CSV table of C-alpha atoms in Angstrom, one decimal:
chain,number,residue,atom,x,y,z
A,18,MET,CA,111.2,44.3,129.4
A,19,ASP,CA,112.2,41.4,127.2
A,20,SER,CA,109.7,39.2,128.9
A,21,LEU,CA,106.9,41.7,128.2
A,22,LYS,CA,108.0,41.9,124.5
A,23,SER,CA,107.9,38.1,124.4
A,24,LEU,CA,104.2,38.2,125.2
A,25,PHE,CA,103.7,39.8,121.8
A,26,SER,CA,106.1,37.7,119.7
A,27,ARG,CA,105.2,35.3,117.0
A,28,LYS,CA,105.6,32.4,119.5
A,29,PRO,CA,102.5,30.9,121.1
A,30,PRO,CA,101.2,33.7,123.3
A,31,GLY,CA,101.8,33.8,127.1
A,32,VAL,CA,99.7,35.4,129.8
A,33,GLY,CA,100.2,37.9,132.5
A,34,VAL,CA,99.5,36.8,136.1
A,35,GLU,CA,98.7,39.2,138.9
A,36,LEU,CA,98.5,37.9,142.5
A,37,THR,CA,96.8,39.9,145.2
A,38,PRO,CA,95.6,38.9,148.7
A,39,GLU,CA,92.0,39.0,147.3
A,40,ARG,CA,92.3,37.7,143.7
A,41,VAL,CA,94.4,36.1,141.0
A,42,ASN,CA,94.0,37.7,137.6
A,43,VAL,CA,95.2,36.1,134.4
A,44,ALA,CA,95.3,38.2,131.2
A,45,ARG,CA,96.2,37.6,127.6
A,46,MET,CA,96.8,40.6,125.4
A,47,ARG,CA,97.6,40.9,121.7
A,48,LYS,CA,99.2,43.5,119.5
A,49,GLN,CA,97.0,45.0,116.9
A,50,GLY,CA,98.9,47.5,114.8
A,51,GLN,CA,100.4,50.0,117.2
A,52,LYS,CA,97.9,49.2,120.0
A,53,ILE,CA,97.7,46.4,122.6
A,54,LYS,CA,94.3,44.9,123.1
A,55,LEU,CA,93.0,42.8,126.0
A,56,GLU,CA,92.1,39.4,124.5
A,57,THR,CA,91.1,37.4,127.6
A,58,LEU,CA,90.8,38.3,131.3
A,59,ALA,CA,90.0,35.7,134.0
A,60,SER,CA,89.9,36.2,137.7
A,61,ALA,CA,89.5,33.9,140.7
A,62,GLU,CA,89.0,34.7,144.4
A,63,ILE,CA,91.8,33.9,146.8
A,64,PRO,CA,90.5,31.9,149.8
A,65,GLU,CA,91.3,33.1,153.3
A,66,GLY,CA,94.6,31.8,154.7
A,67,ILE,CA,96.7,31.9,151.6
A,68,PHE,CA,98.2,35.3,152.3
A,69,GLU,CA,99.4,36.6,155.6
A,70,GLU,CA,100.9,40.1,155.9
A,71,GLY,CA,101.5,40.2,152.2
A,72,GLN,CA,103.3,36.9,152.0
A,73,ILE,CA,102.0,33.7,150.3
A,74,ILE,CA,101.9,31.1,153.1
A,75,ASP,CA,100.0,28.3,151.4
A,76,THR,CA,101.7,27.8,148.0
A,77,ALA,CA,99.6,24.7,147.1
A,78,ALA,CA,96.3,26.7,147.6
A,79,MET,CA,97.7,29.6,145.6
A,80,ALA,CA,98.7,27.2,142.8
A,81,GLU,CA,95.1,25.9,142.8
A,82,ALA,CA,93.7,29.4,142.6
A,83,ILE,CA,95.9,30.1,139.6
A,84,ARG,CA,94.8,26.8,138.0
A,85,SER,CA,91.2,27.8,138.6
A,86,ALA,CA,91.6,31.2,136.9
A,87,LEU,CA,93.3,29.5,133.9
A,88,ALA,CA,90.5,26.9,133.7
A,89,GLU,CA,87.9,29.6,133.8
A,90,SER,CA,89.6,31.5,131.0
A,91,LYS,CA,90.0,28.3,128.9
A,92,LEU,CA,93.6,29.5,128.0
A,93,LYS,CA,96.2,27.0,127.0
A,94,VAL,CA,99.4,28.4,128.5
A,95,LYS,CA,103.1,27.5,128.3
A,96,ARG,CA,104.5,30.9,129.3
A,97,ALA,CA,103.6,33.5,131.9
A,98,THR,CA,104.9,36.8,133.0
A,99,THR,CA,104.2,38.4,136.4
A,100,ALA,CA,105.2,41.6,138.1
A,101,ILE,CA,105.7,42.5,141.7
A,102,PRO,CA,104.6,45.9,143.0
A,103,GLY,CA,107.3,48.1,144.5
A,104,ARG,CA,105.4,48.2,147.9
A,105,ALA,CA,105.8,44.4,148.1
A,106,ILE,CA,109.5,44.6,148.2
A,107,THR,CA,110.7,45.7,151.7
A,108,ARG,CA,113.9,45.7,153.6
A,109,VAL,CA,114.2,45.9,157.3
A,110,ILE,CA,117.0,48.2,158.5
A,111,PRO,CA,117.8,47.9,162.2
A,112,VAL,CA,118.3,51.2,163.9
A,113,PRO,CA,119.6,51.6,167.4
A,114,ALA,CA,116.9,52.6,169.9
A,115,GLU,CA,119.0,55.5,171.3
A,116,LEU,CA,120.5,57.8,168.7
A,117,ASP,CA,122.6,60.8,169.3
A,118,ASP,CA,121.4,64.1,167.9
A,119,GLN,CA,124.7,64.5,166.0
């Protein structure tokens, strides 16, 4: 939560970055009174072959997609915040193939 609060501090503003298999979205918001307003939103398509089964497999290409979104937005950025959706965090639990009914 502190990183989210830092986006609205008096320091130079940061951005929020969302990575999906289809797009990278970069947003800058600002606090206006009690409300939060979207100041800038930029988006860039993710080329095929960067994501595989929800995993980033080509980090250099992903970095370039993020740079492209930032260039499109014309934002000067020193800080960024990102979030990971709960469905992206998985744990494999091995279970024996043959279980007793007990």
